[in-house]
XYZ file of C-alpha atoms in Angstrom:
435
model
C 34.630 10.513 53.004
C 37.571 10.907 55.428
C 35.335 11.130 58.526
C 33.330 8.144 57.318
C 36.484 6.054 56.844
C 37.849 6.962 60.296
C 34.586 6.039 62.026
C 34.205 2.856 59.980
C 37.727 1.631 60.682
C 37.143 2.043 64.426
C 34.436 3.763 66.479
C 36.845 3.975 69.433
C 38.265 7.446 70.080
C 41.145 7.564 72.562
C 41.847 11.260 71.940
C 39.027 12.099 74.372
C 40.179 9.647 77.034
C 43.762 10.919 76.831
C 42.553 14.496 77.294
C 40.382 13.537 80.274
C 43.051 11.481 82.043
C 45.801 14.028 81.457
C 43.547 16.778 82.838
C 43.752 14.996 86.230
C 47.562 15.027 86.213
C 48.996 17.200 88.958
C 51.737 19.419 87.459
C 55.090 18.657 89.012
C 54.395 14.950 89.530
C 55.603 11.945 87.551
C 58.939 13.409 86.476
C 60.667 10.517 88.261
C 59.304 8.128 85.613
C 60.413 10.197 82.614
C 63.907 10.602 84.068
C 64.341 7.014 85.315
C 67.139 4.973 83.663
C 64.701 2.214 82.659
C 62.357 4.604 80.867
C 65.184 6.486 79.150
C 66.774 3.256 77.953
C 63.444 2.138 76.442
C 62.745 5.590 74.976
C 66.014 5.685 73.051
C 65.995 2.007 72.023
C 64.389 0.678 68.845
C 61.504 -1.790 68.690
C 61.466 -2.414 72.454
C 58.621 -2.985 74.903
C 58.457 -1.579 78.438
C 56.168 -3.227 80.978
C 55.172 -0.789 83.745
C 53.598 -2.747 86.578
C 52.208 -1.510 89.862
C 49.634 -2.201 92.531
C 46.057 -0.958 92.024
C 45.838 2.779 92.651
C 49.547 3.471 92.152
C 48.760 6.063 89.473
C 49.583 4.011 86.363
C 46.829 5.505 84.189
C 47.751 9.125 84.885
C 51.431 8.323 84.330
C 50.498 6.691 81.013
C 48.805 9.949 79.983
C 51.929 11.860 81.046
C 54.068 9.612 78.822
C 51.703 10.179 75.872
C 51.857 13.934 76.452
C 55.656 13.759 76.744
C 55.926 12.226 73.274
C 53.168 14.378 71.757
C 55.116 17.500 72.716
C 58.016 16.221 70.576
C 56.004 14.587 67.793
C 56.032 17.265 65.110
C 59.590 18.392 65.629
C 61.063 14.889 65.639
C 58.621 13.195 63.226
C 57.522 10.602 65.761
C 54.097 8.995 65.916
C 52.205 8.657 69.195
C 49.167 6.471 69.858
C 47.522 5.160 72.996
C 44.783 2.846 74.185
C 43.038 2.986 77.564
C 41.431 -0.372 78.261
C 38.380 -0.618 80.494
C 36.344 -3.591 81.675
C 33.093 -1.715 80.925
C 34.003 -1.203 77.284
C 34.795 -4.782 76.301
C 32.050 -4.848 73.649
C 33.599 -1.992 71.664
C 37.218 -2.813 72.543
C 37.664 -5.696 70.111
C 41.241 -6.262 68.892
C 40.153 -4.937 65.486
C 38.654 -1.745 66.952
C 41.680 -1.177 69.184
C 44.178 -1.500 66.346
C 41.893 0.697 64.264
C 41.944 3.264 67.067
C 45.761 3.303 66.927
C 45.542 3.845 63.164
C 43.083 6.744 63.657
C 45.565 8.475 65.949
C 48.508 7.972 63.602
C 46.704 9.368 60.534
C 45.330 12.381 62.412
C 46.223 15.476 60.407
C 47.694 13.355 57.609
C 46.263 12.095 54.299
C 44.621 8.668 54.421
C 46.610 6.255 52.264
C 44.946 4.828 49.162
C 45.327 1.297 50.571
C 43.037 2.225 53.481
C 40.544 3.893 51.141
C 40.511 0.766 48.964
C 39.711 -1.468 51.951
C 36.899 0.883 52.960
C 35.342 1.083 49.481
C 35.546 -2.665 48.979
C 33.654 -3.366 52.208
C 31.195 -0.529 51.720
C 30.163 -1.996 48.386
C 29.655 -5.423 49.949
C 28.234 -4.041 53.224
C 30.757 -6.078 55.218
C 33.054 -5.291 58.145
C 36.802 -4.851 58.079
C 38.804 -7.888 59.247
C 41.519 -7.898 61.904
C 44.191 -8.769 59.312
C 43.106 -5.837 57.136
C 43.244 -3.404 60.060
C 46.692 -4.720 60.958
C 47.918 -4.172 57.393
C 46.444 -0.661 57.237
C 48.017 0.160 60.616
C 51.460 -1.048 59.524
C 51.178 1.108 56.385
C 50.459 4.146 58.579
C 53.752 3.638 60.461
C 55.893 4.250 57.366
C 55.953 8.101 57.374
C 57.311 8.203 60.931
C 60.918 7.882 62.029
C 59.667 6.187 65.191
C 56.313 5.378 66.809
C 55.434 5.101 70.503
C 52.356 3.111 71.528
C 51.110 3.323 75.134
C 48.673 0.653 76.374
C 47.052 1.250 79.762
C 45.258 -1.248 82.038
C 46.020 -4.482 80.193
C 44.713 -6.273 83.301
C 41.229 -4.866 82.599
C 41.119 -6.393 79.131
C 39.241 -9.667 78.551
C 41.625 -12.590 79.013
C 40.144 -14.399 75.984
C 41.137 -11.489 73.718
C 44.344 -10.427 75.446
C 46.703 -12.786 73.636
C 45.233 -11.856 70.265
C 45.739 -8.143 70.913
C 49.300 -8.585 72.184
C 50.311 -10.806 69.256
C 49.154 -8.131 66.814
C 50.981 -5.410 68.744
C 54.097 -7.564 68.799
C 54.245 -7.729 64.997
C 54.121 -3.984 64.305
C 57.838 -3.866 63.551
C 61.126 -2.426 64.791
C 60.081 1.205 64.389
C 57.521 0.828 67.191
C 58.255 1.098 70.910
C 55.435 -0.149 73.134
C 54.730 0.678 76.773
C 52.239 -1.568 78.590
C 50.859 -0.686 82.034
C 49.122 -3.271 84.202
C 48.886 -4.797 87.630
C 51.854 -7.075 88.511
C 50.032 -10.376 87.913
C 49.419 -9.628 84.203
C 52.816 -10.035 82.588
C 53.191 -9.681 78.795
C 54.475 -12.783 77.000
C 58.255 -12.698 76.582
C 57.942 -14.786 73.408
C 55.856 -11.991 71.842
C 58.076 -9.219 73.210
C 61.680 -10.496 73.352
C 63.923 -8.324 75.492
C 60.920 -7.052 77.455
C 61.996 -4.436 80.005
C 60.254 -4.087 83.356
C 59.671 -1.047 85.557
C 57.714 -0.821 88.810
C 55.211 2.020 89.170
C 54.908 3.293 92.715
C 53.875 6.816 93.675
C 56.777 8.673 95.284
C 56.373 10.515 98.579
C 57.343 13.741 96.841
C 54.575 13.309 94.241
C 51.948 12.467 96.851
C 53.006 15.446 98.978
C 52.745 17.676 95.910
C 49.251 16.323 95.221
C 48.076 16.855 98.816
C 49.295 20.473 98.831
C 47.382 21.184 95.614
C 44.184 19.566 96.923
C 44.333 21.553 100.162
C 44.694 24.752 98.136
C 41.573 23.977 96.073
C 39.415 22.864 99.023
C 37.398 25.728 100.475
C 37.252 24.284 103.990
C 40.746 22.783 104.209
C 42.402 25.947 102.892
C 40.634 27.971 105.617
C 41.651 25.467 108.281
C 45.346 25.572 107.329
C 45.309 29.364 107.179
C 44.025 29.391 110.755
C 46.437 26.640 111.863
C 49.459 26.538 109.495
C 50.882 23.486 111.280
C 47.790 21.529 110.201
C 49.144 21.348 106.644
C 52.195 19.374 107.778
C 49.999 17.125 109.907
C 47.693 16.359 106.971
C 50.658 15.597 104.717
C 52.514 13.404 107.210
C 49.441 11.413 108.323
C 48.288 10.715 104.766
C 51.807 9.829 103.602
C 52.107 7.357 106.469
C 48.921 5.608 105.386
C 49.043 5.325 101.593
C 51.993 2.990 100.898
C 52.715 4.389 97.435
C 49.078 4.529 96.318
C 47.817 7.751 94.743
C 44.252 6.464 94.898
C 44.417 6.133 98.689
C 45.811 9.661 98.959
C 42.902 10.955 96.877
C 40.305 9.109 98.953
C 41.892 10.302 102.205
C 41.896 13.937 101.044
C 38.270 13.529 99.916
C 37.389 12.302 103.408
C 38.793 15.525 104.914
C 37.375 18.149 102.561
C 33.936 18.092 104.170
C 35.153 18.529 107.760
C 33.766 21.731 109.266
C 36.277 22.196 112.084
C 40.014 21.822 112.604
C 39.328 19.332 115.389
C 37.221 17.193 113.054
C 40.107 17.118 110.557
C 42.554 16.038 113.270
C 40.224 13.332 114.572
C 39.790 11.984 111.031
C 43.565 12.004 110.490
C 44.046 9.810 113.559
C 41.638 7.233 112.122
C 42.768 7.032 108.504
C 42.411 3.460 107.197
C 45.521 1.881 105.678
C 43.831 -0.369 103.132
C 41.652 0.359 100.118
C 38.757 -1.780 101.340
C 38.643 -0.001 104.704
C 38.899 3.355 102.926
C 35.919 2.412 100.761
C 34.082 1.337 103.930
C 34.682 4.821 105.329
C 33.386 6.391 102.110
C 30.173 4.365 102.411
C 29.876 5.478 106.042
C 30.067 9.113 104.908
C 27.346 8.426 102.347
C 25.152 6.838 105.030
C 25.634 9.822 107.361
C 24.119 12.268 104.845
C 20.527 13.461 104.831
C 18.020 10.846 103.662
C 17.576 12.572 100.283
C 21.327 12.721 99.626
C 21.848 9.137 100.782
C 19.091 7.865 98.479
C 20.517 9.820 95.546
C 24.001 8.414 96.232
C 22.733 4.831 96.384
C 20.707 5.293 93.197
C 23.682 6.860 91.390
C 26.017 4.053 92.496
C 23.386 1.473 91.508
C 23.319 2.747 87.938
C 27.035 3.487 87.510
C 28.318 0.266 89.104
C 25.838 -2.026 87.339
C 25.785 -0.413 83.895
C 26.795 -2.838 81.139
C 28.849 -0.083 79.528
C 29.865 3.445 80.514
C 26.872 5.778 80.777
C 26.930 9.248 79.301
C 26.120 12.162 81.595
C 22.753 12.683 79.900
C 21.884 8.969 80.105
C 22.517 8.996 83.850
C 20.575 12.231 84.297
C 17.550 10.649 82.624
C 17.932 7.445 84.644
C 17.975 9.388 87.918
C 14.948 11.455 86.849
C 12.630 8.456 86.346
C 9.911 8.404 89.012
C 7.936 5.240 89.832
C 4.310 5.089 88.644
C 4.614 8.052 86.277
C 3.708 8.286 82.605
C 6.100 10.993 81.465
C 9.595 12.294 82.189
C 9.396 15.514 84.193
C 12.174 17.878 83.101
C 11.954 19.563 86.516
C 13.218 16.302 88.025
C 16.465 16.335 85.991
C 19.392 17.209 88.232
C 22.769 18.758 87.557
C 25.334 15.948 87.415
C 27.571 17.766 89.914
C 24.881 17.240 92.566
C 24.931 13.479 91.997
C 28.742 13.462 92.195
C 28.770 15.533 95.380
C 26.810 12.937 97.383
C 28.903 9.913 96.326
C 31.926 10.534 98.604
C 34.332 10.816 95.680
C 33.543 7.337 94.298
C 32.078 8.609 91.009
C 33.639 10.941 88.467
C 32.870 12.438 85.050
C 35.163 12.501 82.025
C 34.613 16.087 80.916
C 35.782 15.666 77.315
C 33.897 12.441 76.575
C 31.019 13.374 78.924
C 30.788 9.883 80.424
C 30.360 8.830 84.047
C 32.609 6.239 85.664
C 33.683 4.925 89.053
C 37.007 6.441 90.092
C 38.901 3.154 89.796
C 38.419 -0.490 88.861
C 38.993 -1.395 92.537
C 35.886 0.679 93.322
C 33.932 -1.658 91.038
C 35.422 -4.691 92.809
C 34.481 -3.240 96.198
C 30.902 -2.383 95.195
C 30.468 -5.846 93.670
C 31.564 -7.298 97.000
C 29.108 -5.304 99.113
C 26.204 -5.494 96.655
C 24.380 -8.381 98.428
C 24.319 -6.345 101.669
C 24.100 -2.718 100.461
C 22.487 -2.996 97.008
C 20.548 -6.290 97.120
C 17.868 -5.201 94.627
C 20.082 -3.157 92.288
C 19.170 -5.094 89.134
C 15.474 -5.104 90.066
C 15.643 -1.352 90.673
C 17.139 -0.695 87.238
C 14.694 -3.075 85.514
C 11.712 -1.480 87.258
C 12.793 1.999 86.223
C 13.253 0.865 82.644
C 9.733 -0.586 82.555
C 8.408 2.756 83.792
C 10.586 4.583 81.260
C 9.473 2.453 78.315
C 5.857 3.146 79.266
C 6.210 6.923 78.986
C 3.763 8.696 76.700
C 6.705 10.057 74.694
C 7.430 6.506 73.487
C 3.876 5.308 72.848
C 4.442 5.570 69.098
C 8.002 4.901 68.014
C 9.180 6.326 64.678
C 10.017 3.917 61.851
C 12.450 6.114 59.943
C 16.071 5.920 61.136
C 16.629 9.682 61.163
C 13.521 10.112 63.338
C 14.726 7.319 65.652
C 18.115 9.030 65.943
C 16.375 12.296 66.773
C 14.326 10.613 69.520
C 17.454 9.043 71.055
C 19.168 12.430 70.899
C 16.272 13.881 72.881
C 16.020 10.877 75.240
C 19.526 9.331 75.338
C 18.658 6.601 77.870
C 16.725 4.917 75.047
C 20.088 4.107 73.470
C 21.167 2.247 76.621
C 17.742 0.570 76.798
C 19.026 -2.335 74.691
C 20.606 -3.684 77.894
C 17.456 -3.693 80.017
C 16.903 -7.447 79.555
C 20.432 -8.120 80.846
C 19.458 -6.271 84.023
C 16.132 -8.118 84.201
C 17.854 -11.516 84.272
C 20.458 -10.234 86.758
C-alpha cells in the first residue's frame, strides 16, 4: 500500500532529477555560495526564505543541487528534512501545485512511516475514486514536517513555472510554518512576493572566475583531443582558460558551449583560431553551434535536425526510448525496423552539445531553457516544417502492422506501450497536427 499511496499523492519524483543535476556538478565549484554570509545567515535562521537570482546560464540549477546535497549530508545526524523541486516549462501538465506539494511530501516521508492521516486521505479517495485536493495535500505535507527539527526546501527555476499557477504555489509554500527554510532560484525578473515571504533575503548567483577555471580544466582533461593538444603545447591550456573567461561574463552555460566548440578541433591551430572568434553572447554562441551542425556530413546534419525537431517541439520531455523510436520511423513503411534504432549517444554527438540525457530518469532535454528560446526563434528559418514532420511520422507510425489490432485489456495495452513507448506520447500527435 505504501508505494500506491506515494504514487497517488504525487506522480512527480524529484529524487531522480536531483541525482541527474548533481551528477553534472564539478567537484570544487560552488563553495563560494555555501560559505557566503547571505547563505549562512539564511541557513541558521528560522522560517526564512532566500531568493537566489541570476542571469540565464549562471549555474543556478547545479548550485541548487549542491545546496540540496549539502543539507542531505547532514540530514540524519541533525534530524533535518530536505526536499526540492526542479520546475520545467515542458512539465507544466504534471507540475500542478498539488503534485508539487505532494512531491515535497514524498521526499520528507522517504524512509519513514506514512502517518495515519495520509493513509486516511488515500483510503477515502480510493473508495470514492476521486483525486486528492490541494488543501488535503497541504495538510498532509504540514503533518510530515513535525518529526523534523528543521526543514529545508529548495525550489529551482521558478521563472519556468506557469505564471497562472505561480502565485498559488508560492502562497502554499509560504504557509508551511516557521520550521521551514525555503530557497528559491530564478532569473532576476521573477521576484517572490514579499507579502508571502516577509523578511525575504536576496542573493545574486554569478559563476566565479575560479569556478569556471576549475570547470575548464576538468573538461580539457576529459576531452581526448584537447588533452592531447595541451600535452603537446602546455601553454595552450592557459590560453583556453583566459580566452573563455574573457568571454563568458559569469555564465557557466557559455563556458560549457565554448568548451564544446573546441573539443572537436583536430589541430592546435584550429583551437587557437576558434579561441580568437569566441562569441560573447548566448545567441551568437547558439548560432555557432548551428554552424557546426551544418558543417557535418549530410547524414549527421539530417540526424541533428531531426533530433532537435523532436526534442524542441515535444509537448513534454521525451524518454530515451521514445526518442529512439521517433528517430527510427521511416517514411512510407509499414513496420518499425529494429535495425534502424540508433544508440542515443550517436544522436547526442551530432547536436553540438545542445541536447543532453538525464541518466537517472532516462529522459532527453535541451541543455537549457535559453536553448528552447533560441530554437523557437530560428524555427521559421531552420525548422519551418517541424510540426508537419512530426505529424507525418506519427501517421506512418500509427499505420504500422504492429498496431493494426489494438488490445482492449489494460494490462495488454500497458505491455504494448512498454514495447513501443512512443505510443504513450502519441496522445499529443493532434497538438502537433494543428501546430
